[in-house]
């Protein structure tokens, strides 16, 4: 009887809590969808829908009725922000009220999560200040030749498809591009020749693939960690599988030891991280007390590895996905592809066929093509911010309370016909200077904005541009029987990705674009 009574009381308490919890937006008269217990507004995520599909449903339902809609990501309350002026306020003007992302990290049990992407508060500020200099224009110029060297290996990789497939030349573009970006990031962040373009089964490529294709947890568990990071941390959960964590820690340790022992300087990302580690080591050698959590005093080896890891994660998958989607659109829009190939040839010919950082800046149409790819295919479907101070939404009675999660639906905004007419069409001319001037500046945010924008934006675009140049000056890409039209997206990952790959036909151009 006692057990039965406790069970009944527990059920009643749970019912009362659910009713109270999911009446949050209703009590504040904020428009919202009716939530389901425990699921919130996330019905079908990972099975029937991708995050972008759920965002689009909420966006279309409420965009013309309220600047902010109520939202429940499973058991977590969130504000779904659609008004561009409010988004600007959140990301720039009132940044101090939204400085955190509130993402899962567990430095104690999963050291690689202690990185610039996941950390918040003073740790993030100290780290951002330390890491920012590595992404200056000067550093990009230093790393440029290294990226070009990797890009030049795309030609033999493509020729292999043409020759080995009896002239058919059918490629899976996402895999090819992922091997390219793996080699780029491996070289620049780890100082390691990964050789993924030569050997698709190279260890670095296998590990990079396993992070996204064989995650440690299932979709629902990932959703729980994403929406309840504090509880997940108390439960000592981890993001990375043990074999992945061990591999990257070992790779970083060996690289650091080798460079220090042989006094090797490459002016790359790893050099900057090693300098931060040496700064901390020097303070300790001088007998000064250095708090392990105080990154302003330099980095430990684990903290160094975490930054290299996030550079790999943020740089290899997002860039490879963008390049593959770009090739897909160029295959479906041959007139755009020919116009771009012509620009590449003319600019290179004008500059003695030498590809340099300055030459890259002359390829205006290339920049427009990549911008349109990032608009149509927002690899990150939304941005997340955590409200760290109460915020009064301008011109409304809505108050976003401290602790509330904020969702900014990038993909939905980028595909809004009010900002981009005929959004499903691939039209690089949308990014002509005069067209950009007509739009609200916050209608296009592929890298975010404000102090927490993507720190690797320059590097990501540079690596994508070099990859496309090296491919398009030598090869033509066309649709083939395996090409998905329209594109289908995998529902198992938060990031946007094709379901079943991006298959295209590749042929050598008769007259190479010099």
mmCIF file of C-alpha atoms in Angstrom, residues 98-326:
data_model
loop_
_atom_site.group_PDB
_atom_site.id
_atom_site.type_symbol
_atom_site.label_atom_id
_atom_site.label_comp_id
_atom_site.label_asym_id
_atom_site.label_seq_id
_atom_site.Cartn_x
_atom_site.Cartn_y
_atom_site.Cartn_z
ATOM 1 C CA UNK A 98 22.860 36.683 -24.903
ATOM 2 C CA UNK A 99 26.600 35.986 -24.725
ATOM 3 C CA UNK A 100 26.272 32.241 -24.086
ATOM 4 C CA UNK A 101 25.238 29.397 -26.377
ATOM 5 C CA UNK A 102 24.276 27.028 -23.584
ATOM 6 C CA UNK A 103 25.600 23.982 -25.461
ATOM 7 C CA UNK A 104 26.672 20.760 -23.794
ATOM 8 C CA UNK A 105 30.262 20.491 -22.609
ATOM 9 C CA UNK A 106 31.832 18.292 -19.950
ATOM 10 C CA UNK A 107 35.497 19.186 -19.572
ATOM 11 C CA UNK A 108 36.043 16.796 -16.651
ATOM 12 C CA UNK A 109 34.980 13.618 -18.458
ATOM 13 C CA UNK A 110 35.173 14.707 -22.089
ATOM 14 C CA UNK A 111 38.078 17.223 -22.363
ATOM 15 C CA UNK A 112 37.646 17.759 -26.105
ATOM 16 C CA UNK A 113 34.318 19.522 -25.439
ATOM 17 C CA UNK A 114 36.201 22.335 -23.669
ATOM 18 C CA UNK A 115 36.497 24.308 -26.879
ATOM 19 C CA UNK A 116 35.614 27.696 -28.288
ATOM 20 C CA UNK A 117 32.348 26.472 -29.813
ATOM 21 C CA UNK A 118 30.894 24.938 -26.644
ATOM 22 C CA UNK A 119 32.289 27.031 -23.775
ATOM 23 C CA UNK A 120 30.508 30.023 -22.273
ATOM 24 C CA UNK A 121 31.204 32.912 -19.903
ATOM 25 C CA UNK A 122 34.689 34.014 -18.919
ATOM 26 C CA UNK A 123 36.297 30.844 -20.307
ATOM 27 C CA UNK A 124 34.882 31.590 -23.743
ATOM 28 C CA UNK A 125 35.923 35.261 -23.581
ATOM 29 C CA UNK A 126 39.508 34.449 -22.602
ATOM 30 C CA UNK A 127 39.766 31.778 -25.278
ATOM 31 C CA UNK A 128 38.212 33.916 -28.019
ATOM 32 C CA UNK A 129 40.700 36.670 -27.239
ATOM 33 C CA UNK A 130 43.576 34.211 -27.446
ATOM 34 C CA UNK A 131 42.501 32.396 -30.605
ATOM 35 C CA UNK A 132 41.264 35.354 -32.700
ATOM 36 C CA UNK A 133 44.752 36.319 -33.991
ATOM 37 C CA UNK A 134 45.094 32.996 -35.834
ATOM 38 C CA UNK A 135 42.275 33.958 -38.207
ATOM 39 C CA UNK A 136 43.564 37.361 -39.283
ATOM 40 C CA UNK A 137 44.194 38.136 -42.956
ATOM 41 C CA UNK A 138 47.931 37.758 -42.359
ATOM 42 C CA UNK A 139 47.513 34.235 -40.988
ATOM 43 C CA UNK A 140 45.203 33.318 -43.884
ATOM 44 C CA UNK A 141 47.918 34.359 -46.325
ATOM 45 C CA UNK A 142 50.440 32.184 -44.488
ATOM 46 C CA UNK A 143 48.168 29.134 -44.692
ATOM 47 C CA UNK A 144 47.018 29.807 -48.263
ATOM 48 C CA UNK A 145 49.851 27.921 -50.063
ATOM 49 C CA UNK A 146 49.302 24.890 -47.841
ATOM 50 C CA UNK A 147 45.605 24.757 -48.781
ATOM 51 C CA UNK A 148 46.483 25.159 -52.487
ATOM 52 C CA UNK A 149 48.907 22.229 -52.266
ATOM 53 C CA UNK A 150 46.102 20.051 -50.938
ATOM 54 C CA UNK A 151 43.691 21.393 -53.579
ATOM 55 C CA UNK A 152 46.042 20.357 -56.364
ATOM 56 C CA UNK A 153 45.582 16.728 -55.277
ATOM 57 C CA UNK A 154 41.909 16.926 -56.273
ATOM 58 C CA UNK A 155 42.854 16.468 -59.939
ATOM 59 C CA UNK A 156 44.395 12.971 -59.632
ATOM 60 C CA UNK A 157 41.553 12.007 -57.262
ATOM 61 C CA UNK A 158 38.947 12.950 -59.919
ATOM 62 C CA UNK A 159 40.948 11.368 -62.761
ATOM 63 C CA UNK A 160 40.932 8.145 -60.777
ATOM 64 C CA UNK A 161 37.124 8.128 -60.883
ATOM 65 C CA UNK A 162 37.121 8.803 -64.631
ATOM 66 C CA UNK A 163 39.731 6.171 -65.463
ATOM 67 C CA UNK A 164 38.703 3.425 -63.076
ATOM 68 C CA UNK A 165 35.010 3.634 -63.903
ATOM 69 C CA UNK A 166 35.580 2.927 -67.594
ATOM 70 C CA UNK A 167 34.991 6.544 -68.486
ATOM 71 C CA UNK A 168 31.719 6.831 -66.522
ATOM 72 C CA UNK A 169 33.234 9.210 -63.977
ATOM 73 C CA UNK A 170 30.452 8.987 -61.381
ATOM 74 C CA UNK A 171 31.593 10.511 -58.094
ATOM 75 C CA UNK A 172 30.068 10.906 -54.666
ATOM 76 C CA UNK A 173 30.863 14.592 -54.265
ATOM 77 C CA UNK A 174 30.379 14.782 -50.482
ATOM 78 C CA UNK A 175 32.969 12.071 -49.857
ATOM 79 C CA UNK A 176 35.459 13.628 -52.287
ATOM 80 C CA UNK A 177 35.030 17.064 -50.690
ATOM 81 C CA UNK A 178 35.268 15.607 -47.176
ATOM 82 C CA UNK A 179 38.585 13.959 -48.077
ATOM 83 C CA UNK A 180 39.834 17.322 -49.363
ATOM 84 C CA UNK A 181 38.774 19.272 -46.250
ATOM 85 C CA UNK A 182 40.099 16.504 -43.987
ATOM 86 C CA UNK A 183 43.522 16.897 -45.598
ATOM 87 C CA UNK A 184 43.346 20.695 -45.326
ATOM 88 C CA UNK A 185 42.338 20.741 -41.659
ATOM 89 C CA UNK A 186 44.659 17.874 -40.804
ATOM 90 C CA UNK A 187 47.571 19.826 -42.234
ATOM 91 C CA UNK A 188 46.676 23.258 -40.838
ATOM 92 C CA UNK A 189 45.327 22.220 -37.418
ATOM 93 C CA UNK A 190 47.378 19.125 -36.676
ATOM 94 C CA UNK A 191 50.392 19.474 -38.973
ATOM 95 C CA UNK A 192 49.735 15.963 -40.253
ATOM 96 C CA UNK A 193 49.750 14.778 -43.870
ATOM 97 C CA UNK A 194 46.449 12.875 -43.826
ATOM 98 C CA UNK A 195 46.541 11.812 -47.515
ATOM 99 C CA UNK A 196 42.785 11.206 -47.597
ATOM 100 C CA UNK A 197 42.604 12.239 -51.258
ATOM 101 C CA UNK A 198 45.127 9.542 -52.098
ATOM 102 C CA UNK A 199 43.761 6.925 -49.704
ATOM 103 C CA UNK A 200 40.016 7.174 -48.893
ATOM 104 C CA UNK A 201 40.586 4.821 -45.951
ATOM 105 C CA UNK A 202 43.241 7.028 -44.321
ATOM 106 C CA UNK A 203 42.951 6.986 -40.536
ATOM 107 C CA UNK A 204 42.110 10.693 -40.174
ATOM 108 C CA UNK A 205 39.291 10.357 -42.706
ATOM 109 C CA UNK A 206 37.889 7.291 -40.958
ATOM 110 C CA UNK A 207 37.890 9.073 -37.612
ATOM 111 C CA UNK A 208 36.308 12.203 -39.053
ATOM 112 C CA UNK A 209 33.612 10.122 -40.716
ATOM 113 C CA UNK A 210 32.884 8.168 -37.549
ATOM 114 C CA UNK A 211 32.192 11.353 -35.545
ATOM 115 C CA UNK A 212 29.179 12.110 -37.735
ATOM 116 C CA UNK A 213 28.195 8.671 -39.039
ATOM 117 C CA UNK A 214 28.763 6.706 -35.810
ATOM 118 C CA UNK A 215 28.063 9.125 -32.956
ATOM 119 C CA UNK A 216 28.379 7.993 -29.358
ATOM 120 C CA UNK A 217 24.655 8.411 -28.737
ATOM 121 C CA UNK A 218 21.370 7.922 -30.589
ATOM 122 C CA UNK A 219 19.321 10.869 -31.866
ATOM 123 C CA UNK A 220 16.988 11.124 -28.835
ATOM 124 C CA UNK A 221 19.951 11.042 -26.421
ATOM 125 C CA UNK A 222 21.741 13.727 -28.454
ATOM 126 C CA UNK A 223 18.542 15.786 -28.296
ATOM 127 C CA UNK A 224 18.465 15.375 -24.511
ATOM 128 C CA UNK A 225 22.116 16.511 -24.192
ATOM 129 C CA UNK A 226 21.453 19.456 -26.499
ATOM 130 C CA UNK A 227 18.406 20.679 -24.599
ATOM 131 C CA UNK A 228 19.487 19.737 -21.057
ATOM 132 C CA UNK A 229 23.247 20.355 -20.980
ATOM 133 C CA UNK A 230 23.475 20.954 -17.212
ATOM 134 C CA UNK A 231 21.681 17.722 -16.342
ATOM 135 C CA UNK A 232 23.688 15.802 -18.959
ATOM 136 C CA UNK A 233 26.873 17.174 -17.385
ATOM 137 C CA UNK A 234 25.758 16.047 -13.910
ATOM 138 C CA UNK A 235 25.137 12.589 -15.365
ATOM 139 C CA UNK A 236 28.752 12.735 -16.652
ATOM 140 C CA UNK A 237 27.718 12.122 -20.236
ATOM 141 C CA UNK A 238 30.163 12.469 -23.129
ATOM 142 C CA UNK A 239 29.922 13.696 -26.706
ATOM 143 C CA UNK A 240 32.835 11.877 -28.341
ATOM 144 C CA UNK A 241 33.361 8.129 -28.424
ATOM 145 C CA UNK A 242 36.443 6.906 -26.566
ATOM 146 C CA UNK A 243 38.314 5.762 -29.707
ATOM 147 C CA UNK A 244 37.802 9.152 -31.386
ATOM 148 C CA UNK A 245 38.889 11.067 -28.270
ATOM 149 C CA UNK A 246 41.963 8.862 -27.807
ATOM 150 C CA UNK A 247 42.949 9.214 -31.475
ATOM 151 C CA UNK A 248 42.782 13.004 -31.535
ATOM 152 C CA UNK A 249 44.483 13.401 -28.151
ATOM 153 C CA UNK A 250 47.326 11.177 -29.333
ATOM 154 C CA UNK A 251 47.612 13.033 -32.656
ATOM 155 C CA UNK A 252 47.845 16.401 -30.903
ATOM 156 C CA UNK A 253 50.325 15.199 -28.285
ATOM 157 C CA UNK A 254 52.647 13.696 -30.888
ATOM 158 C CA UNK A 255 52.459 16.810 -33.094
ATOM 159 C CA UNK A 256 53.230 19.154 -30.172
ATOM 160 C CA UNK A 257 56.151 17.030 -28.967
ATOM 161 C CA UNK A 258 57.596 16.704 -32.495
ATOM 162 C CA UNK A 259 57.413 20.429 -33.245
ATOM 163 C CA UNK A 260 58.902 21.459 -29.917
ATOM 164 C CA UNK A 261 61.696 18.873 -30.132
ATOM 165 C CA UNK A 262 62.643 19.871 -33.679
ATOM 166 C CA UNK A 263 61.858 23.608 -33.340
ATOM 167 C CA UNK A 264 59.419 23.494 -36.285
ATOM 168 C CA UNK A 265 57.400 26.612 -37.158
ATOM 169 C CA UNK A 266 54.709 26.500 -39.838
ATOM 170 C CA UNK A 267 52.691 29.653 -39.085
ATOM 171 C CA UNK A 268 49.534 27.578 -38.860
ATOM 172 C CA UNK A 269 46.787 27.027 -36.309
ATOM 173 C CA UNK A 270 48.814 24.490 -34.349
ATOM 174 C CA UNK A 271 51.718 26.946 -33.961
ATOM 175 C CA UNK A 272 49.410 29.451 -32.297
ATOM 176 C CA UNK A 273 48.059 26.816 -29.898
ATOM 177 C CA UNK A 274 51.578 25.646 -29.013
ATOM 178 C CA UNK A 275 52.535 29.240 -28.201
ATOM 179 C CA UNK A 276 49.609 29.379 -25.756
ATOM 180 C CA UNK A 277 50.753 26.154 -24.128
ATOM 181 C CA UNK A 278 54.318 27.473 -23.831
ATOM 182 C CA UNK A 279 52.985 30.642 -22.218
ATOM 183 C CA UNK A 280 51.320 28.571 -19.511
ATOM 184 C CA UNK A 281 54.358 26.292 -19.085
ATOM 185 C CA UNK A 282 56.577 29.349 -18.621
ATOM 186 C CA UNK A 283 54.352 30.779 -15.876
ATOM 187 C CA UNK A 284 54.413 27.439 -14.044
ATOM 188 C CA UNK A 285 58.204 27.190 -14.451
ATOM 189 C CA UNK A 286 58.497 30.630 -12.846
ATOM 190 C CA UNK A 287 56.606 29.304 -9.839
ATOM 191 C CA UNK A 288 53.428 31.248 -10.514
ATOM 192 C CA UNK A 289 50.036 29.826 -9.634
ATOM 193 C CA UNK A 290 47.971 29.176 -12.782
ATOM 194 C CA UNK A 291 44.364 28.121 -12.383
ATOM 195 C CA UNK A 292 43.610 25.337 -14.861
ATOM 196 C CA UNK A 293 40.285 26.978 -15.735
ATOM 197 C CA UNK A 294 41.916 30.380 -16.384
ATOM 198 C CA UNK A 295 42.683 30.235 -20.094
ATOM 199 C CA UNK A 296 44.008 33.793 -20.090
ATOM 200 C CA UNK A 297 47.200 32.273 -18.653
ATOM 201 C CA UNK A 298 47.627 29.853 -21.544
ATOM 202 C CA UNK A 299 46.417 26.353 -22.400
ATOM 203 C CA UNK A 300 46.980 22.869 -21.048
ATOM 204 C CA UNK A 301 47.588 20.060 -23.531
ATOM 205 C CA UNK A 302 43.954 18.942 -23.174
ATOM 206 C CA UNK A 303 42.679 22.470 -23.805
ATOM 207 C CA UNK A 304 44.989 22.769 -26.807
ATOM 208 C CA UNK A 305 43.623 19.487 -28.184
ATOM 209 C CA UNK A 306 40.035 20.689 -27.682
ATOM 210 C CA UNK A 307 40.656 23.764 -29.880
ATOM 211 C CA UNK A 308 42.310 21.674 -32.586
ATOM 212 C CA UNK A 309 39.380 19.285 -32.419
ATOM 213 C CA UNK A 310 36.710 21.962 -32.869
ATOM 214 C CA UNK A 311 38.715 23.462 -35.743
ATOM 215 C CA UNK A 312 38.571 20.030 -37.353
ATOM 216 C CA UNK A 313 34.849 19.551 -36.649
ATOM 217 C CA UNK A 314 33.793 23.040 -37.703
ATOM 218 C CA UNK A 315 36.067 23.144 -40.730
ATOM 219 C CA UNK A 316 35.897 19.758 -42.343
ATOM 220 C CA UNK A 317 32.203 18.819 -42.372
ATOM 221 C CA UNK A 318 30.571 22.216 -42.877
ATOM 222 C CA UNK A 319 32.966 23.184 -45.686
ATOM 223 C CA UNK A 320 32.804 19.811 -47.438
ATOM 224 C CA UNK A 321 28.998 19.883 -47.288
ATOM 225 C CA UNK A 322 28.947 23.402 -48.735
ATOM 226 C CA UNK A 323 31.333 22.505 -51.587
ATOM 227 C CA UNK A 324 29.357 19.364 -52.469
ATOM 228 C CA UNK A 325 26.028 21.254 -52.481
ATOM 229 C CA UNK A 326 27.665 23.923 -54.637
#
